[in-house]
Structures are given as C-alpha cells and as structure tokens.
C-alpha positions as semicolon CSV with decimal commas, in nm:
position;residue;x (nm);y (nm);z (nm)
1;M;0,020;0,026;0,043
2;K;0,294;0,276;0,077
3;K;0,462;0,171;-0,223
4;T;0,192;0,231;-0,426
5;I;0,103;0,576;-0,230
6;M;0,442;0,637;-0,360
7;Y;0,387;0,569;-0,721
8;I;0,155;0,759;-0,764
9;M;0,277;1,042;-0,592
10;G;0,563;1,014;-0,764
11;L;0,376;0,994;-1,118
12;I;0,169;1,302;-0,972
13;I;0,502;1,502;-0,938
14;F;0,647;1,309;-1,294
15;S;0,346;1,504;-1,434
16;S;0,341;1,790;-1,264
17;I;0,752;1,884;-1,364
18;A;0,647;1,793;-1,719
19;T;0,373;2,038;-1,778
20;T;0,626;2,297;-1,667
21;V;0,883;2,255;-1,861
22;L;0,587;2,198;-2,153
23;A;0,464;2,536;-2,112
24;I;0,803;2,705;-2,146
25;A;0,970;2,438;-2,414
26;K;1,012;2,669;-2,710
27;T;0,707;2,645;-2,962
28;D;0,691;2,654;-3,275
29;N;0,380;2,872;-3,279
30;I;0,506;3,162;-3,309
31;G;0,906;3,317;-3,501
32;A;1,129;3,573;-3,468
33;K;1,346;3,785;-3,687
34;L;1,565;4,035;-3,606
35;T;1,652;4,212;-3,924
36;S;1,889;4,500;-3,984
37;S;1,884;4,889;-4,191
38;T;2,254;4,750;-4,296
39;E;2,508;4,531;-4,247
40;E;2,795;4,708;-4,216
41;L;2,884;4,990;-3,963
42;K;3,176;5,214;-3,901
43;A;3,329;5,366;-3,594
44;G;3,009;5,679;-3,480
45;Q;2,749;5,544;-3,691
46;E;2,393;5,386;-3,572
47;V;2,195;5,111;-3,693
48;I;1,843;5,043;-3,660
49;L;1,766;4,691;-3,625
50;T;1,376;4,557;-3,664
51;L;1,257;4,276;-3,415
52;R;0,897;4,095;-3,604
53;F;0,713;3,826;-3,494
54;D;0,601;3,607;-3,818
55;K;0,568;3,210;-3,834
56;Y;0,214;3,266;-3,706
57;N;0,068;2,886;-3,622
58;Q;-0,165;2,797;-3,414
59;I;-0,251;3,147;-3,278
60;I;-0,600;3,193;-3,250
61;K;-0,677;3,440;-2,991
62;G;-0,349;3,693;-3,059
63;I;-0,061;3,690;-2,852
64;N;-0,050;4,053;-2,641
65;A;0,191;4,010;-2,445
66;F;0,575;3,925;-2,483
67;Q;0,914;3,961;-2,224
68;A;1,299;3,906;-2,380
69;T;1,652;3,968;-2,342
70;L;1,860;4,196;-2,503
71;Q;2,175;4,077;-2,586
72;Y;2,498;4,303;-2,764
73;D;2,845;4,395;-2,691
74;E;2,949;4,678;-2,495
75;E;3,250;4,751;-2,601
76;I;3,126;4,839;-2,951
77;F;2,782;5,009;-2,906
78;E;2,697;5,254;-2,675
79;E;2,511;5,204;-2,426
80;V;2,116;5,110;-2,479
81;T;1,862;5,275;-2,287
82;Q;1,483;5,338;-2,303
83;S;1,491;5,600;-2,513
84;S;1,663;5,320;-2,790
85;F;1,367;5,148;-2,835
86;T;1,081;5,263;-3,068
87;T;0,771;4,997;-3,088
88;K;0,576;4,908;-3,407
89;N;0,187;4,816;-3,488
90;D;0,083;4,904;-3,118
91;W;0,259;4,722;-2,900
92;E;0,297;4,992;-2,642
93;E;0,433;5,064;-2,274
94;L;0,776;4,897;-2,315
95;K;0,961;4,869;-2,033
96;Y;1,359;4,815;-2,040
97;N;1,609;4,760;-1,799
98;V;1,957;4,954;-1,838
99;E;2,140;4,681;-1,606
100;T;1,956;4,353;-1,664
101;K;1,843;4,386;-2,092
102;E;1,558;4,265;-2,007
103;L;1,219;4,415;-2,204
104;V;0,864;4,365;-2,204
105;A;0,575;4,518;-2,356
106;I;0,258;4,465;-2,460
107;K;-0,075;4,503;-2,738
108;K;-0,434;4,536;-2,611
109;A;-0,557;4,358;-2,984
110;G;-0,409;4,037;-2,973
111;S;-0,122;4,028;-3,268
112;K;-0,249;3,705;-3,519
113;K;-0,019;3,796;-3,860
114;E;0,273;3,863;-3,875
115;E;0,425;4,194;-3,782
116;D;0,736;4,440;-3,689
117;I;0,708;4,422;-3,278
118;L;0,975;4,706;-3,235
119;Q;1,318;4,865;-3,353
120;L;1,633;4,946;-3,207
121;K;1,812;5,219;-3,242
122;L;2,197;5,107;-3,181
123;K;2,537;5,337;-3,204
124;V;2,904;5,243;-3,260
125;K;3,148;5,379;-3,052
126;N;3,425;5,622;-3,179
127;E;3,759;5,466;-3,292
128;I;3,652;5,083;-3,246
129;E;3,883;4,867;-3,481
130;P;3,699;4,650;-3,769
131;E;3,544;4,308;-3,616
132;K;3,264;4,133;-3,649
133;T;2,974;4,119;-3,386
134;N;2,627;4,053;-3,332
135;V;2,320;4,192;-3,166
136;K;2,116;3,908;-3,006
137;I;1,670;3,949;-2,909
138;G;1,676;3,600;-2,711
139;Q;1,475;3,463;-2,342
140;I;1,162;3,553;-2,560
141;V;0,867;3,420;-2,403
142;T;0,492;3,522;-2,524
143;S;0,142;3,467;-2,427
144;E;-0,214;3,398;-2,573
145;G;-0,300;3,414;-2,175
146;K;-0,356;3,031;-2,179
147;E;0,034;2,925;-2,100
148;D;0,413;3,095;-2,149
149;L;0,524;3,019;-2,548
150;L;0,909;3,048;-2,565
151;M;1,038;3,121;-2,887
152;E;1,331;3,110;-3,008
153;D;1,605;3,347;-2,993
154;A;1,633;3,584;-3,299
155;T;1,994;3,649;-3,386
156;I;2,173;3,900;-3,611
157;D;2,570;3,950;-3,728
158;I;2,676;4,287;-3,757
159;D;3,049;4,390;-3,924
160;I;3,248;4,709;-3,830
161;I;3,452;4,781;-4,115
162;K;3,759;5,019;-4,164
163;E;3,657;5,408;-4,199
164;Q;3,717;5,483;-4,564
165;M;3,870;5,791;-4,723
166;P;3,632;5,963;-4,949
167;P;3,728;5,844;-5,307
168;E;3,936;6,139;-5,382
169;E;4,127;6,127;-5,118
170;Q;4,234;5,777;-5,115
171;D;4,512;5,747;-5,369
172;K;4,664;6,110;-5,334
173;I;5,012;6,239;-5,253
174;T;5,202;6,529;-5,082
175;S;5,483;6,687;-5,055
176;K;5,681;6,957;-4,970
177;K;5,978;6,888;-5,127
178;Y;5,934;6,802;-5,498
179;K;5,645;6,980;-5,766
180;I;5,321;6,797;-5,817
181;K;5,094;6,858;-6,100
182;E;4,982;6,733;-6,420
183;G;5,072;6,370;-6,311
184;Y;5,464;6,467;-6,272
185;I;5,690;6,504;-6,038
186;E;5,913;6,708;-6,036
187;R;6,270;6,873;-5,879
188;I;6,391;6,547;-5,786
189;L;6,775;6,584;-5,684
190;P;7,050;6,383;-5,899
191;E;7,074;6,034;-5,748
192;T;6,774;6,011;-5,506
193;T;6,760;5,667;-5,461
194;V;6,408;5,549;-5,381
195;A;6,453;5,505;-5,033
196;E;6,458;5,900;-4,987
197;F;6,235;6,010;-5,275
198;K;5,986;5,797;-5,027
199;Q;6,100;6,013;-4,735
200;N;6,007;6,359;-4,910
201;V;5,621;6,230;-4,985
202;T;5,339;6,192;-4,781
203;T;5,058;5,902;-4,927
204;E;4,845;5,630;-4,762
205;Q;4,882;5,401;-5,032
206;E;5,136;5,168;-5,204
207;M;5,386;5,342;-5,435
208;I;5,537;5,114;-5,710
209;F;5,842;5,290;-5,939
210;I;5,881;5,110;-6,270
211;D;6,184;5,239;-6,491
212;A;6,172;5,200;-6,874
213;S;6,244;4,847;-6,927
214;G;5,937;4,825;-6,716
215;N;6,116;4,667;-6,387
216;N;5,995;4,774;-6,079
217;L;6,200;4,972;-5,856
218;K;6,448;4,867;-5,507
219;D;6,465;5,063;-5,199
220;D;6,838;5,100;-5,288
221;D;6,799;5,188;-5,658
222;M;6,829;5,536;-5,819
223;I;6,541;5,756;-5,951
224;E;6,607;5,879;-6,329
225;T;6,437;6,119;-6,562
226;G;6,113;5,927;-6,718
227;V;6,010;5,617;-6,435
228;K;5,682;5,579;-6,344
229;L;5,574;5,620;-5,996
230;K;5,208;5,448;-5,948
231;V;4,995;5,559;-5,667
232;G;4,777;5,335;-5,475
233;S;4,509;5,198;-5,740
234;A;4,411;5,501;-5,991
235;L;4,691;5,787;-6,005
236;N;5,052;5,766;-6,270
237;Y;5,322;6,044;-6,207
238;V;5,624;6,020;-6,426
239;L;5,919;6,119;-6,260
240;I;6,170;6,406;-6,338
241;V;6,532;6,471;-6,208
242;I;6,685;6,808;-6,252
243;G;6,926;6,800;-6,531
244;D;6,902;6,460;-6,578
245;I;6,857;6,479;-6,971
246;D;6,961;6,125;-7,044
247;K;6,763;5,968;-6,786
248;D;7,106;5,810;-6,598
249;A;7,020;5,924;-6,283
250;Q;7,306;6,184;-6,288
251;L;7,365;6,544;-6,404
252;T;7,697;6,487;-6,566
253;I;7,863;6,665;-6,860
254;N;7,663;6,414;-7,145
255;D;7,320;6,653;-6,936
256;I;7,570;6,939;-7,043
257;A;7,637;6,858;-7,381
258;E;7,233;6,818;-7,468
259;A;7,052;7,159;-7,337
260;K;7,387;7,313;-7,603
261;L;7,201;7,164;-7,860
262;H;6,921;7,293;-7,772
263;L;7,003;7,624;-7,717
264;I;7,141;7,665;-8,030
265;D;6,801;7,462;-8,230
266;Y;7,069;7,177;-8,335
267;K;6,890;6,899;-8,144
268;V;6,513;7,018;-7,982
269;L;6,485;6,819;-7,641
270;T;6,061;6,772;-7,569
271;G;5,845;6,650;-7,308
272;I;6,058;6,503;-7,011
273;K;6,431;6,597;-7,139
274;L;6,291;6,973;-7,172
275;K;6,144;6,946;-6,807
276;A;6,454;6,801;-6,685
277;A;6,691;7,089;-6,863
278;D;6,481;7,330;-6,656
279;V;6,726;7,352;-6,370
280;D;6,622;7,723;-6,240
281;D;6,248;7,603;-6,297
282;D;6,147;7,888;-6,457
283;G;5,961;7,772;-6,725
284;E;6,245;7,736;-6,999
285;V;6,534;7,635;-7,115
286;T;6,829;7,924;-7,145
287;I;7,128;7,975;-7,066
288;N;7,114;8,032;-6,713
289;D;7,043;7,652;-6,697
290;I;7,315;7,534;-6,914
291;A;7,510;7,767;-6,614
292;Q;7,414;7,640;-6,336
293;M;7,413;7,292;-6,455
294;K;7,811;7,337;-6,472
295;L;7,796;7,511;-6,152
296;I;7,630;7,164;-5,973
297;L;7,917;7,003;-6,154
298;I;8,207;7,139;-6,031
299;D;8,051;7,120;-5,674
300;L;8,014;7,553;-5,665
301;L;7,609;7,496;-5,621
302;K;7,436;7,316;-5,424
303;L;7,061;7,239;-5,553
304;K;6,826;7,192;-5,235
C-alpha cells in the first residue's frame, strides 16, 4: 500500500514537472526574426534593428504581451536605454531595464499575423577597430493568455568595417620638397634613391616605381628621369630629375652637351627631357640653366 501511494505521488510530481517544462519549452507556434538597416558599420555610425514576429501557427486569440532579453557587445556599441526603442504596430508600454537588459511590452488587441514589433537604434562607439559582432534578442516569451510560449532567439551579425577615405582622397600623394602637378613629380635631386624619395612624400597608398624597361625599382635603386610612379589604384606620375636629360639618374657633362644643342636649335629637347633641362625652374631652358648645370657639376652650386 505504501509503495502504491509513493508511486502515485511520484506520477503526480512528474506530471507537474512535465507540464511546467512543456509550458516553457520552445514553441514553433510563432517565430522571431531580427533585421538590420545595414550589415556594415563604421565607427560612430548608427544602425536600426527591427524585431519581427513571423510564422504564426495555431495562434487563435492573438498574442498580447512579450518579454525578452537584449544581448549586445558593450565594448562596441554605446549603452542602450529606454529611448533606444520604438514600438511598432500598436505594441506599447515597452519597458527596458538597463541593468538586466530585459524588456517587456504589451498589445491591447492581440497580434494574429506577422508584423514588426519594435525597432532598436544602436550606435557604434568612436575609434572601434574593425571586427564582426552580433546582436541578439533572446529568451523571448509570449502568450495568448493560456501559457508561456518560449520562442527561438532572434540574432543578427554586424560587420564593423574600417573607415574608408573619400574617393578623391584615397589615392593621394603630397610633398613639401617636390613639385607635383599634372601627372609629373619634378625637382628631384640627381642620384636620389627610391628610399630617399619616399622620405620626402606623404601618402597612405602603396607606391610602385617602374623604370623604362618595365622593371620595378627597389629602395636602393636611383631614380632617373622618366621613371613611372603608381600611387594606389588610380594615380600615375612621371618623375623628373633636375638636369638628368639623358635619363641616367645623374647630372653629367653629357646632360650639359644636350642642353647646349637644344639652345642653338640643333637638337631640340621635348617632353620630359625639356622639363629636366629647366634647372632653374623658370619654365624655359636658357643659358642660365646651362650655367647652373656647370656650377653643380664642379660643386660650386648646391641644389636643395
């Protein structure tokens, strides 16, 4: 008799536990989905997330309340507060606990069809490094008034990306030493190496130096008139070395000879050779340029 009573009590307890577990078990009567206004964000930008209840099955009277917990990376996003939420489709009286990140809202007329429930505005903190993160509204519990219905979590992935410079600034090179204008970089001193050139320019982009034979120059190679420079993906320049008319990276007696022939119209210089011969940078080649080349050659004039 005693065993029978214990057996019956055990069944009652088990039945009670089973009923409770069943009541809070995840249901497929209704689903939840989280969408984002964008899946890529930069530091300081905002995003709007929308919680939507969908896949309504066997919902008769309509759900009129729900509770959930928000999960987000507080190292990435600014703190969420009550004002961060906006209810939709007559869902109202939303309350949010900043400490526990729990929220609850009601709807007077029960919801029986798919609809947006709320929107959440998040803002990325400034100076955040690129990384992937996610936001989750979990432990979602709703009810028709009969029992608690625990829904699947609603999660969305967000990619924090690096701040990109405006297109006009992405490929850019500046210099306090050289003249950069109309596809040319001029006023480079004779016997300047690639490494030395790099020290006198400023750019965020990769620089590729290509000689007349199509070979890429290394840091210890000297730049000669006519070397092509590619900056980033879009900018291309031709480099001009002062006095280097014959394109050997130096100022020699041969360059002076070519300048003389030009001056008497015997062998006229054009293009980059003409630019290289303009030693005094006055826009034309005259006897003064030849004189300066001679003084440079005998170390009586120093170019800066």
